[in-house]
Short mmCIF file of C-alpha atoms and ligand atoms in Angstrom, two decimals:
data_model
loop_
_atom_site.label_atom_id
_atom_site.label_comp_id
_atom_site.label_asym_id
_atom_site.label_seq_id
_atom_site.Cartn_x
_atom_site.Cartn_y
_atom_site.Cartn_z
CA UNK D 1 79.38 104.05 79.44
CA UNK D 2 77.03 106.28 77.43
CA UNK D 3 76.85 108.60 80.48
CA UNK D 4 80.29 109.88 79.49
CA UNK D 5 79.28 111.69 76.31
CA UNK D 6 80.34 115.11 74.96
CA UNK D 7 78.14 116.97 77.44
CA UNK D 8 79.41 115.09 80.51
CA UNK D 9 83.00 115.42 79.32
CA UNK D 10 82.69 119.20 78.87
CA UNK D 11 81.23 119.65 82.38
CA UNK D 12 83.45 117.15 84.21
CA UNK D 13 86.56 119.25 84.97
CA UNK D 14 84.56 122.33 85.96
CA UNK D 15 83.06 120.38 88.88
CA UNK D 16 86.50 120.40 90.51
CA UNK D 17 86.35 124.23 90.50
CA UNK D 18 83.22 124.27 92.70
CA UNK D 19 83.52 124.42 96.49
CA UNK D 20 82.10 120.89 96.78
CA UNK D 21 84.38 119.58 94.04
CA UNK D 22 87.52 121.18 95.49
CA UNK D 23 86.77 119.76 98.96
CA UNK D 24 86.15 116.27 97.59
CA UNK D 25 89.25 116.45 95.41
CA UNK D 26 91.54 117.45 98.30
CA UNK D 27 90.22 114.79 100.67
CA UNK D 28 90.17 112.01 98.10
CA UNK D 29 93.75 112.76 97.04
CA UNK D 30 94.90 112.82 100.68
CA UNK D 31 93.38 109.38 101.29
CA UNK D 32 94.78 107.98 98.03
CA UNK D 33 98.23 109.37 98.83
CA UNK D 34 98.33 107.56 102.17
CA UNK D 35 97.70 104.26 100.42
CA UNK D 36 100.02 105.00 97.48
CA UNK D 37 102.83 105.43 100.00
CA UNK D 38 102.38 101.73 100.82
CA UNK D 39 103.54 100.77 97.31
CA UNK D 40 107.16 101.44 98.15
CA UNK D 41 108.90 100.04 95.07
CA UNK D 42 106.32 100.73 92.38
CA UNK D 43 107.04 103.68 90.10
CA UNK D 44 104.50 103.24 87.34
CA UNK D 45 100.73 103.45 87.55
CA UNK D 46 97.91 102.86 85.07
CA UNK D 47 94.67 104.72 85.75
CA UNK D 48 91.85 102.64 84.26
CA UNK D 49 88.84 104.86 83.50
CA UNK D 50 90.88 108.05 83.70
CA UNK D 51 88.17 110.29 82.23
CA UNK D 52 89.63 113.78 81.81
CA UNK D 53 92.84 112.46 83.45
CA UNK D 54 92.37 114.71 86.48
CA UNK D 55 93.79 112.02 88.80
CA UNK D 56 96.35 110.74 86.28
CA UNK D 57 97.87 114.23 86.00
CA UNK D 58 98.03 114.48 89.80
CA UNK D 59 99.78 111.09 89.96
CA UNK D 60 102.35 112.47 87.50
CA UNK D 61 102.72 115.62 89.61
CA UNK D 62 103.52 113.62 92.76
CA UNK D 63 106.24 111.63 91.05
CA UNK D 64 104.63 108.58 89.47
CA UNK D 65 105.07 107.61 85.84
CA UNK D 66 101.37 107.62 85.07
CA UNK D 67 99.32 106.50 82.06
CA UNK D 68 95.58 107.06 81.66
CA UNK D 69 93.17 104.75 79.83
CA UNK D 70 89.49 105.30 79.04
CA UNK D 71 86.79 103.98 76.71
CA UNK D 72 85.05 107.31 76.18
CA UNK D 73 86.45 109.30 73.26
CA UNK D 74 84.87 112.60 74.49
CA UNK D 75 86.48 112.17 77.94
CA UNK D 76 89.85 111.40 76.36
CA UNK D 77 89.56 114.45 74.08
CA UNK D 78 89.09 116.65 77.17
CA UNK D 79 92.08 114.92 78.79
CA UNK D 80 94.17 115.49 75.66
CA UNK D 81 93.32 119.19 75.63
CA UNK D 82 94.62 119.49 79.22
CA UNK D 83 97.90 117.75 78.32
CA UNK D 84 100.34 116.25 80.78
CA UNK D 85 100.18 112.44 80.66
CA UNK D 86 100.18 109.65 78.07
CA UNK D 87 96.63 108.55 77.24
CA UNK D 88 95.34 105.32 75.72
CA UNK D 89 91.90 104.52 74.36
CA UNK D 90 90.85 101.10 75.62
CA UNK D 91 88.44 98.93 77.55
CA UNK D 92 88.84 98.05 81.23
CA UNK D 93 87.91 94.44 80.35
CA UNK D 94 90.67 94.05 77.73
CA UNK D 95 93.60 96.23 78.66
CA UNK D 96 96.08 96.60 75.79
CA UNK D 97 99.11 95.90 77.99
CA UNK D 98 101.32 92.93 78.83
CA UNK D 99 101.12 91.11 82.18
CA UNK D 100 102.83 93.13 84.96
CA UNK D 101 103.37 96.09 82.62
CA UNK D 102 102.81 98.53 85.52
CA UNK D 103 103.61 98.60 89.21
CA UNK D 104 100.09 99.57 90.24
CA UNK D 105 96.71 99.81 88.48
CA UNK D 106 94.13 102.17 89.86
CA UNK D 107 90.41 102.72 89.28
CA UNK D 108 89.10 105.96 90.75
CA UNK D 109 85.30 106.38 90.72
CA UNK D 110 85.23 103.99 87.77
CA UNK D 111 84.34 100.58 89.24
CA UNK D 112 80.87 102.03 89.91
CA UNK D 113 80.24 102.15 86.14
CA UNK D 114 81.49 98.66 85.21
CA UNK D 115 78.89 95.91 84.88
CA UNK D 116 81.37 93.07 85.63
CA UNK D 117 83.39 94.42 88.56
CA UNK D 118 85.28 91.21 89.31
CA UNK D 119 86.33 90.71 85.67
CA UNK D 120 87.57 94.31 85.48
CA UNK D 121 89.61 93.88 88.67
CA UNK D 122 91.10 90.60 87.45
CA UNK D 123 92.15 92.37 84.27
CA UNK D 124 93.63 95.32 86.20
CA UNK D 125 95.50 92.87 88.46
CA UNK D 126 96.92 91.12 85.40
CA UNK D 127 98.76 94.27 84.27
CA UNK D 128 99.81 95.42 87.78
CA UNK D 129 102.77 93.67 89.40
CA UNK D 130 102.47 95.11 92.91
CA UNK D 131 98.73 95.58 93.27
CA UNK D 132 95.63 97.70 92.90
CA UNK D 133 94.36 100.96 94.34
CA UNK D 134 90.63 101.68 94.18
CA UNK D 135 88.76 104.88 94.97
CA UNK D 136 85.05 104.11 95.18
CA UNK D 137 81.89 105.91 96.35
CA UNK D 138 80.59 104.36 99.56
CA UNK D 139 76.99 103.12 99.46
CA UNK D 140 76.72 103.40 103.27
CA UNK D 141 77.46 107.10 103.54
CA UNK D 142 75.50 110.35 103.84
CA UNK D 143 77.12 111.47 100.56
CA UNK D 144 75.74 108.46 98.64
CA UNK D 145 72.25 109.25 99.92
CA UNK D 146 72.63 112.87 98.83
CA UNK D 147 73.79 111.79 95.34
CA UNK D 148 70.90 109.33 95.04
CA UNK D 149 68.39 112.00 96.06
CA UNK D 150 69.74 114.60 93.65
CA UNK D 151 69.34 111.99 90.88
CA UNK D 152 65.60 111.90 91.61
CA UNK D 153 65.26 115.52 90.51
CA UNK D 154 67.73 115.84 87.62
CA UNK D 155 69.78 113.35 85.63
CA UNK D 156 73.35 112.88 86.87
CA UNK D 157 76.16 110.56 85.77
CA UNK D 158 75.53 108.58 88.98
CA UNK D 159 72.01 107.47 88.00
CA UNK D 160 73.27 104.11 86.72
CA UNK D 161 76.26 103.85 89.04
CA UNK D 162 76.65 101.05 91.55
CA UNK D 163 78.06 102.21 94.89
CA UNK D 164 79.96 99.76 97.14
CA UNK D 165 80.58 99.16 100.83
CA UNK D 166 84.01 98.50 102.37
CA UNK D 167 82.98 94.88 102.93
CA UNK D 168 81.89 94.37 99.31
CA UNK D 169 85.17 95.81 98.01
CA UNK D 170 87.19 93.58 100.32
CA UNK D 171 85.29 90.56 99.05
CA UNK D 172 85.96 91.51 95.41
CA UNK D 173 89.64 92.15 96.06
CA UNK D 174 90.04 88.92 98.01
CA UNK D 175 88.83 87.10 94.91
CA UNK D 176 91.47 88.68 92.66
CA UNK D 177 94.40 88.82 95.10
CA UNK D 178 97.07 86.15 95.21
CA UNK D 179 97.60 83.92 98.27
CA UNK D 180 98.79 86.12 101.10
CA UNK D 181 97.80 89.40 99.42
CA UNK D 182 96.99 92.07 101.99
CA UNK D 183 94.68 95.07 101.98
CA UNK D 184 94.76 98.56 103.43
CA UNK D 185 91.83 100.96 103.43
CA UNK D 186 90.44 104.20 104.78
CA UNK D 187 87.43 106.38 104.06
CA UNK D 188 87.11 110.13 103.75
CA UNK D 189 84.50 112.75 102.75
CA UNK D 190 82.43 112.90 105.91
CA UNK D 191 79.76 115.58 106.39
CA UNK D 192 81.46 118.97 106.86
CA UNK D 193 80.45 119.18 110.56
CA UNK D 194 82.81 116.20 111.22
CA UNK D 195 85.70 117.88 109.45
CA UNK D 196 87.64 119.08 112.50
CA UNK D 197 87.26 115.68 114.19
CA UNK D 198 88.89 113.48 111.56
CA UNK D 199 92.15 113.65 109.61
CA UNK D 200 91.81 115.06 106.07
CA UNK D 201 93.24 111.83 104.69
CA UNK D 202 90.38 109.91 106.28
CA UNK D 203 90.04 107.25 108.90
CA UNK D 204 89.52 103.55 109.36
CA UNK D 205 85.75 104.04 109.62
CA UNK D 206 83.23 102.52 107.20
CA UNK D 207 80.93 105.53 106.58
CA UNK D 208 82.98 108.13 104.68
CA UNK D 209 81.68 109.09 101.23
CA UNK D 210 84.85 107.91 99.46
CA UNK D 211 86.57 104.57 100.10
CA UNK D 212 90.25 104.24 99.23
CA UNK D 213 91.37 100.61 99.32
CA UNK D 214 94.65 99.01 98.24
CA UNK D 215 95.45 95.41 97.40
CA UNK D 216 99.13 94.46 97.83
CA UNK D 217 100.05 91.34 95.92
CA UNK D 218 102.72 89.15 97.45
CA UNK D 219 104.47 88.53 94.14
CA UNK D 220 105.06 92.30 93.77
CA UNK D 221 108.26 94.04 94.78
CA UNK D 222 106.66 96.57 97.14
CA UNK D 223 105.04 94.30 99.70
C1 LIG R 301 83.36 109.08 86.95
S1 LIG R 301 84.53 108.90 85.66
C2 LIG R 301 86.04 108.88 86.60
C3 LIG R 301 87.17 109.58 85.87
C4 LIG R 301 88.45 109.71 86.69
N1 LIG R 301 88.90 108.44 87.17
C5 LIG R 301 88.29 110.70 87.82
O1 LIG R 301 88.24 110.25 88.99
O2 LIG R 301 88.21 111.91 87.58
C6 LIG R 301 84.40 107.19 85.16
C7 LIG R 301 85.18 106.91 83.88
O3 LIG R 301 85.13 105.49 83.60
C8 LIG R 301 85.14 105.34 82.19
N2 LIG R 301 84.70 103.99 81.79
C9 LIG R 301 83.47 103.45 81.92
N3 LIG R 301 83.47 102.18 81.43
C10 LIG R 301 84.74 101.93 80.99
C11 LIG R 301 85.38 100.80 80.41
N4 LIG R 301 84.71 99.65 80.15
N5 LIG R 301 86.69 100.88 80.10
C12 LIG R 301 87.39 102.03 80.35
N6 LIG R 301 86.83 103.13 80.91
C13 LIG R 301 85.53 103.09 81.23
C14 LIG R 301 84.20 106.43 81.71
O4 LIG R 301 84.35 106.72 80.35
C15 LIG R 301 84.60 107.59 82.64
O5 LIG R 301 85.56 108.41 82.06
#
């Protein structure tokens, strides 16, 4: 949590302006969009751990009624300065919302920073009628290795992050899903030499740098 201080908040959005950031952003959004299309009836989305609200604003731009929540005041101040979506200060483990207040709850590169992943997903599932959408950095990917190595030479926000595999995420989601809940997933952000070989929105392969995975609850309206 302390990784997201004033300094990290000030630098966060500018990463998306770099070539690496713009490529990651485009591919991650393409993969997320594929899975968002599976939530046919849901119109509202809560982004837990929204940071500077980069993704929350995009969700608003593509037609969702989106709300961002974060525990870091510096990140929320940056988000506020960029305008666009309602923002709430709060903790992923105690969301200040009623049961089923949203259609979908999403955590995008946030689960990696939460010390009780299952508890945070149970809490997200409580407020989301139709299900969850996660975007998570893949521990079994060339990108994860690169991020780990760069952390050896200079401090990065990923030094204390926990990366996940597709299998580990499925196991976590199975524990929070209701009976009959189903999952959909894909990965993207492969090394650039693979780019022409795979769709931009990713593929059903377990080695991409970014895992997008959705949990569709059966008691929701969009299943
Ligand atoms: C890597 S950032 C991701 C921001 C945004 N989702 C994005 O993709 O651009 C992780 C965010 O999780 C937030 N966070 C960490 N622990 C949290 C908690 N317990 N409750 C809410 N937010 C938390 C951090 O403050 C940070 O803004």
